[in-house]
XYZ file of C-alpha atoms in Angstrom:
339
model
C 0.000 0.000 0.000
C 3.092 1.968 1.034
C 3.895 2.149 -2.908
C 0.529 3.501 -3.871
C -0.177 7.054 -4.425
C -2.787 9.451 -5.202
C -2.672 12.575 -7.937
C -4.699 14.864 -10.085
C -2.306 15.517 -13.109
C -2.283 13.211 -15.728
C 1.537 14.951 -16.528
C 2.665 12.064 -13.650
C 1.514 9.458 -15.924
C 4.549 10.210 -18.119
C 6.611 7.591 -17.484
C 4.192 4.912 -16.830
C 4.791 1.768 -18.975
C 0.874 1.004 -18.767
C -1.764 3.061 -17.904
C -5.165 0.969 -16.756
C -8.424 3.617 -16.803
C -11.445 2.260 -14.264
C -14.060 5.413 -14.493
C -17.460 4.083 -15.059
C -18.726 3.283 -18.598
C -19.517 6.723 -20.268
C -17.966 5.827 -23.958
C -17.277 10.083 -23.818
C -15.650 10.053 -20.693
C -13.441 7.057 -21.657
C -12.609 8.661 -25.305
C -11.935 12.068 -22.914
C -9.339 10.575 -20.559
C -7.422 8.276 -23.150
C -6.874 11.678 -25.202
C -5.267 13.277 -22.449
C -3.397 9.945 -21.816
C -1.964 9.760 -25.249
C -0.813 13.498 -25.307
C 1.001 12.810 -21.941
C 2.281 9.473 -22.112
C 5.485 8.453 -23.433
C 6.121 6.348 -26.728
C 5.506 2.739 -26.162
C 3.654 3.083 -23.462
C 0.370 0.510 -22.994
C -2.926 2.398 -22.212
C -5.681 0.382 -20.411
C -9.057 0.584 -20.203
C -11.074 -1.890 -17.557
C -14.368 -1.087 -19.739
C -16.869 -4.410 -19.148
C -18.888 -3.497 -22.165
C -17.490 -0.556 -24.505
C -16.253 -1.016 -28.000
C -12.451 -0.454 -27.384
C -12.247 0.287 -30.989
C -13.866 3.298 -30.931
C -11.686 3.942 -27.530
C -8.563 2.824 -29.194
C -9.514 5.656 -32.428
C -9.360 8.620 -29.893
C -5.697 8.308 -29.532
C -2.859 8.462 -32.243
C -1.522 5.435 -31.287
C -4.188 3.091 -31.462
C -1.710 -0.012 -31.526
C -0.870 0.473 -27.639
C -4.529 0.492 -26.862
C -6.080 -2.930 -25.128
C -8.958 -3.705 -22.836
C -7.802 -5.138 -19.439
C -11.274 -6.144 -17.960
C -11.096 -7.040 -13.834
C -14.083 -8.297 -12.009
C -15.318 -7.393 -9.016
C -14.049 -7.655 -6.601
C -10.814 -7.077 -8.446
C -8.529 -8.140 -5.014
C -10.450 -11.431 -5.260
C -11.306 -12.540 -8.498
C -8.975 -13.824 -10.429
C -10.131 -13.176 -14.007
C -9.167 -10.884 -16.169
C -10.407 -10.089 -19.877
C -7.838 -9.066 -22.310
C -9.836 -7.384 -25.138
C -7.717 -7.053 -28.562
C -9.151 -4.363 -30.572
C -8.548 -4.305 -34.256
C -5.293 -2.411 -34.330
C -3.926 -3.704 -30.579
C -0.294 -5.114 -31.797
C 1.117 -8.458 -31.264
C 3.417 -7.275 -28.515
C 0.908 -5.403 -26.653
C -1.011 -8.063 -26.362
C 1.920 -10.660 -24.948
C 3.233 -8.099 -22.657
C -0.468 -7.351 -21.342
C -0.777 -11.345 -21.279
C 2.549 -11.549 -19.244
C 1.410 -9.116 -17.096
C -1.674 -10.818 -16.054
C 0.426 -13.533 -14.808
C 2.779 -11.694 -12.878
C -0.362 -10.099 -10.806
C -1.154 -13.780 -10.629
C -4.837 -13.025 -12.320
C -5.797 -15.488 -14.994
C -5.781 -13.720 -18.567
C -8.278 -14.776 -21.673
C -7.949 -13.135 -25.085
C -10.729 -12.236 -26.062
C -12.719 -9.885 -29.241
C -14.519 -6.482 -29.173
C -18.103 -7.204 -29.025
C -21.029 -5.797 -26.477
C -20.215 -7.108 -23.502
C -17.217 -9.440 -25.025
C -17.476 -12.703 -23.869
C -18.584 -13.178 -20.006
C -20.732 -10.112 -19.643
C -22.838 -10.749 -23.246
C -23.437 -13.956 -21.755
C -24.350 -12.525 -18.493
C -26.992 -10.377 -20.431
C -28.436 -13.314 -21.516
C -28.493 -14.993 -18.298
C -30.084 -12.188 -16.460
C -32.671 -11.285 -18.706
C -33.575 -15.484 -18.865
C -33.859 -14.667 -15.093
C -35.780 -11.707 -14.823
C -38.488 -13.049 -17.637
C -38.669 -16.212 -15.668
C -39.843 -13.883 -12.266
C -42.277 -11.988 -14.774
C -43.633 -15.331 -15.778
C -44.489 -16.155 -11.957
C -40.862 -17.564 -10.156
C -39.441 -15.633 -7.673
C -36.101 -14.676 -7.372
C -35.691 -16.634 -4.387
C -36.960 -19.924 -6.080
C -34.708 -18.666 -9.506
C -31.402 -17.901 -7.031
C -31.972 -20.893 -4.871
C -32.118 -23.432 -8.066
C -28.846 -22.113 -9.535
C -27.042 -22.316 -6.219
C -28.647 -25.715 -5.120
C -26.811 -27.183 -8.666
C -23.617 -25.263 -7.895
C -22.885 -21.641 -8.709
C -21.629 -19.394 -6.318
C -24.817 -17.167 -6.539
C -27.886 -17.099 -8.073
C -28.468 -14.222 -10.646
C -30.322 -11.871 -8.268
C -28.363 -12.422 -5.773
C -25.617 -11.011 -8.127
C -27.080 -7.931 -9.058
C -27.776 -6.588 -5.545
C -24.208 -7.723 -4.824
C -22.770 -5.713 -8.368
C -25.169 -2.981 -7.879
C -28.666 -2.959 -9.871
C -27.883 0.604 -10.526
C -24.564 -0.735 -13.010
C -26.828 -2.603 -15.540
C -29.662 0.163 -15.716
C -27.081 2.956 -16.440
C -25.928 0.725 -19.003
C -29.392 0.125 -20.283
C -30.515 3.775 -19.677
C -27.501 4.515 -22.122
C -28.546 2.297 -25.178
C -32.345 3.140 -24.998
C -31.894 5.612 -28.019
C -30.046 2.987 -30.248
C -31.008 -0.276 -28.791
C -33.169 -2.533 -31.724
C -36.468 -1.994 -30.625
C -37.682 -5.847 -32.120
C -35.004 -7.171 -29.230
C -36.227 -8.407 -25.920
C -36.098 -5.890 -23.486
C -36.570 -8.035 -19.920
C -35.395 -5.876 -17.294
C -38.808 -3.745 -16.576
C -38.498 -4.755 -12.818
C -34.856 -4.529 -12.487
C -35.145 -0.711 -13.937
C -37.953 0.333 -11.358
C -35.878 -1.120 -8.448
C -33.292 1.317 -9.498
C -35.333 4.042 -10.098
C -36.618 3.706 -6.322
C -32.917 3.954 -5.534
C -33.015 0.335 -4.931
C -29.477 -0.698 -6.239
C -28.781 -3.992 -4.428
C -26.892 -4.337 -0.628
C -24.823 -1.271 -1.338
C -27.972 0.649 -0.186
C -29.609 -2.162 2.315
C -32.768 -2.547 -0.776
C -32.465 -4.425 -4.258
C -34.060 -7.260 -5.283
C -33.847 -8.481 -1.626
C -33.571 -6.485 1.937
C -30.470 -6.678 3.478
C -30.093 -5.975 7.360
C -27.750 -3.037 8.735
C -23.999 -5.013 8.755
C -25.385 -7.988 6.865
C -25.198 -9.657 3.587
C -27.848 -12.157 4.343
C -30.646 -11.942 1.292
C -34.207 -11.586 2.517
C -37.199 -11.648 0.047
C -39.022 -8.503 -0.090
C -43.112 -8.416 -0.297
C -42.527 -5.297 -2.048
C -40.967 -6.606 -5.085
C -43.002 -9.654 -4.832
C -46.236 -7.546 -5.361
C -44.196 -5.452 -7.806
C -43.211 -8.587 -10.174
C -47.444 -9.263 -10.298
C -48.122 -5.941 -11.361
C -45.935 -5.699 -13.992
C -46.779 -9.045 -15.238
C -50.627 -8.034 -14.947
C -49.186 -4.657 -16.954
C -47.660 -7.220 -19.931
C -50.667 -9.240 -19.772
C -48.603 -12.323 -18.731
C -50.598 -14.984 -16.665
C -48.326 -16.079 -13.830
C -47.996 -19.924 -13.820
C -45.786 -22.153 -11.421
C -42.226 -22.584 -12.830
C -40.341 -25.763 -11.516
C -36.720 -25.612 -10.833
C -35.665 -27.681 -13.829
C -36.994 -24.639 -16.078
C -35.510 -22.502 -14.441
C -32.046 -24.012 -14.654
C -33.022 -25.007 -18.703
C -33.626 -21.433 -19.197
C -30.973 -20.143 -17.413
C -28.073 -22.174 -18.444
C -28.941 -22.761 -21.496
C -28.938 -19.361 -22.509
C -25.415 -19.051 -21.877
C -24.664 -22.244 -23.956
C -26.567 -20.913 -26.948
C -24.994 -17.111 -26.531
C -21.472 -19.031 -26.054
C -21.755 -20.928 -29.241
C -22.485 -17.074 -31.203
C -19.312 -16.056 -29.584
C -17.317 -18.904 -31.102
C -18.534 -18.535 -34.103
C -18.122 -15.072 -34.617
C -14.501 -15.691 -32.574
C -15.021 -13.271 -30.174
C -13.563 -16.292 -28.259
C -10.916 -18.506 -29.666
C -12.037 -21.934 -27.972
C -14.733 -23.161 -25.840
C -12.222 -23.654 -23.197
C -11.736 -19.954 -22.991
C -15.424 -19.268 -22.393
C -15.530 -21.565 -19.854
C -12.406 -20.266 -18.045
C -14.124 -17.536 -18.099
C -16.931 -18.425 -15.814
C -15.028 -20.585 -13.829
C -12.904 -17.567 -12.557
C -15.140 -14.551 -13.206
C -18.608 -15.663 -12.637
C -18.780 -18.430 -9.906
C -19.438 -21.219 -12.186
C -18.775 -24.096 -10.344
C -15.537 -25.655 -11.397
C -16.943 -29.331 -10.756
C -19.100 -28.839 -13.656
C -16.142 -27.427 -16.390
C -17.990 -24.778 -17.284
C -21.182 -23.823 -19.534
C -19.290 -25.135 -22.875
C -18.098 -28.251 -21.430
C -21.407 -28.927 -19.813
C -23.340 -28.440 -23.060
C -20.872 -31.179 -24.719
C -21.686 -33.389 -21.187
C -25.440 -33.166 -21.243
C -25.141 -33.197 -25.422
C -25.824 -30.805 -28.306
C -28.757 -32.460 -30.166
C -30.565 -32.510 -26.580
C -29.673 -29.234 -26.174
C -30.573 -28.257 -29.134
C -33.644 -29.205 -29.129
C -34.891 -27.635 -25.643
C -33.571 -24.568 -26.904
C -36.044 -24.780 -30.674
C -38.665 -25.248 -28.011
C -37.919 -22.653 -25.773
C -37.675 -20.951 -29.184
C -41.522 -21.407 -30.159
C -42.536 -20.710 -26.585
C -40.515 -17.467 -25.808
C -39.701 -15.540 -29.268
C -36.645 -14.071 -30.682
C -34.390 -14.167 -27.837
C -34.120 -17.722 -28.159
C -32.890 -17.634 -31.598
C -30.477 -20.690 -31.993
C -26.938 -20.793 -32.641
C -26.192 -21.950 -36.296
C -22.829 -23.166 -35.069
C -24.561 -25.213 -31.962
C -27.749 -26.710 -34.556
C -24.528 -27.661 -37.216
C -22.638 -29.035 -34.186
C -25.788 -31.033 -33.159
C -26.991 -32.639 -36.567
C -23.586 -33.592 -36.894
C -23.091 -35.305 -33.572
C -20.216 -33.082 -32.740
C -19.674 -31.186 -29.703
C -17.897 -27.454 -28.937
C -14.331 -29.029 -28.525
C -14.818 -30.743 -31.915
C -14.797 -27.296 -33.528
């Protein structure tokens, strides 16, 4: 700690060898800072930026030297977690990339390469996985029953659970700052999750989220409030609430970020289904028992998979979409580490 110091001029970043940047995800704030940085920083020099979601292209193109730009991703809680997303953008050079690879091994974190995409790899899937969630509580679970199914088969936390612990407030500013460009024809499931924050209900950083916490205490208690809250709204999108049994919910959940996982490969945002499943070992609380979502899809079996997710398909719309590579994978008997 000794070695740590505080300052307000970005002239003391002149000698840095790599700068990281961690203010929160305003593309126009990022593209502010990293202009300063590259009129102050010295030739060579690697800047950072710990964006979970932004296109580090468009970071990268607000410098001069968009070869020294990379995304170096940490997860919360960064002393903890072990993850950490390397993001190459499309001009990032070779050595960049090795010496930001090198570095996350020195720091002892464990680095994945990884594309430029929304989200890149573990947070698009995340999106999935929480809006799965949050349509399964408008269709009449609770996010006890949806939390307490996930953990019960092994992760860490279940996806509500998760939110109050990130903050609910993260996700909606995120949301509240695609609204003008998002694609109006895709599913939009967080309707609850934005009226919790709007309440100033962002998770146990303020004792209210999608559970109550107690003063000093990050025990999860369900809330009446948002129970009566999650009927309304479902009464509001004329959705009759039905009983949900944990097997759904873990269908729906998981297999959400199997079909959003194969995408990724495809597209080759990720370079193997290993790497998506390191991934969520170390940065999401997948449970390590279970080799992660990729490796679990090729346990369980594509063509099964496959064909719960055409159903859920028919039965829930457009988000369900399948994955050409997983349906190709499937009719040919093949599974993600035959790719």
């Amino acid at each position: 700690m000794e070695l740590i110091t505080g300052t307000l001029d970005y002239a003391d970043f002149s000698d840095a060898d790599i700068v990281i940047e961690a203010a929160f995800e305003g593309m126009d704030l990022k593209k502010e800072i990293f202009g300063k940085l590259d009129a102050v920083c010295k030739p060579g020099a690697i800047l950072a930026s710990n964006t979970s979601t932004l296109d580090v292209n468009e970071i990268a193109a607000s410098t001069n030297r968009p070869e020294d730009v990379i995304g170096t991703h940490f997860f919360i809680p960064a002393n903890v977690m072990k993850l950490l997303e390397i993001v190459r953008a499309d001009k990032t050079s070779a050595e960049v990339i090795a010496t930001t690879m090198k570095l996350a091994r020195t720091i002892k974190k464990v680095g994945v390469l990884v594309g430029v995409c929304d989200g890149f790899v573990g947070n698009r899937m995340l999106h999935a996985y929480f809006g799965e969630a949050q349509a399964l509580v408008e269709q009449g679970a609770l996010p006890q029953q949806v939390d307490k199914a996930l953990y019960d088969w092994g992760f860490a936390m279940g996806p509500f659970a998760v939110m109050d612990l990130a903050g609910i407030d993260v996700g909606w500013r995120i949301r509240k700052g695609k609204e003008a460009t998002r694609d109006l024809s895709e599913p939009y499931n967080s309707t609850v999750a934005d009226r919790l924050a709007e309440m100033g209900r962002f998770g146990q950083k303020t004792r209210r989220g999608w559970y109550i916490y107690e003063e000093g205490s990050r025990v999860a208690t369900p809330d009446p409030e948002v129970e009566q809250m999650l009927i309304t709204v479902s009464q509001e999108k004329g959705i009759t609430r039905r009983q949900i049994s944990d097997q759904e919910i873990f269908k729906r959940c998981m297999y959400q970020l199997i079909n959003v996982g194969a995408n990724i490969l495809e597209e080759g945002i990720a370079m193997r289904s290993g790497d998506i499943d390191v991934i969520y070992i170390y940065g999401y609380g997948f449970p390590v028992f279970r080799g992660g979502p990729m490796f679990y899809g090729d346990v369980v079996g594509l063509k099964e998979i496959a064909a719960d997710i055409e159903k859920f398909h028919s039965e829930h719309g457009s988000s369900w979409q399948p994955s050409d590579l997983l349906t190709r994978l499937a009719t040919d008997g093949k599974g993600f580490n035959d790719k």
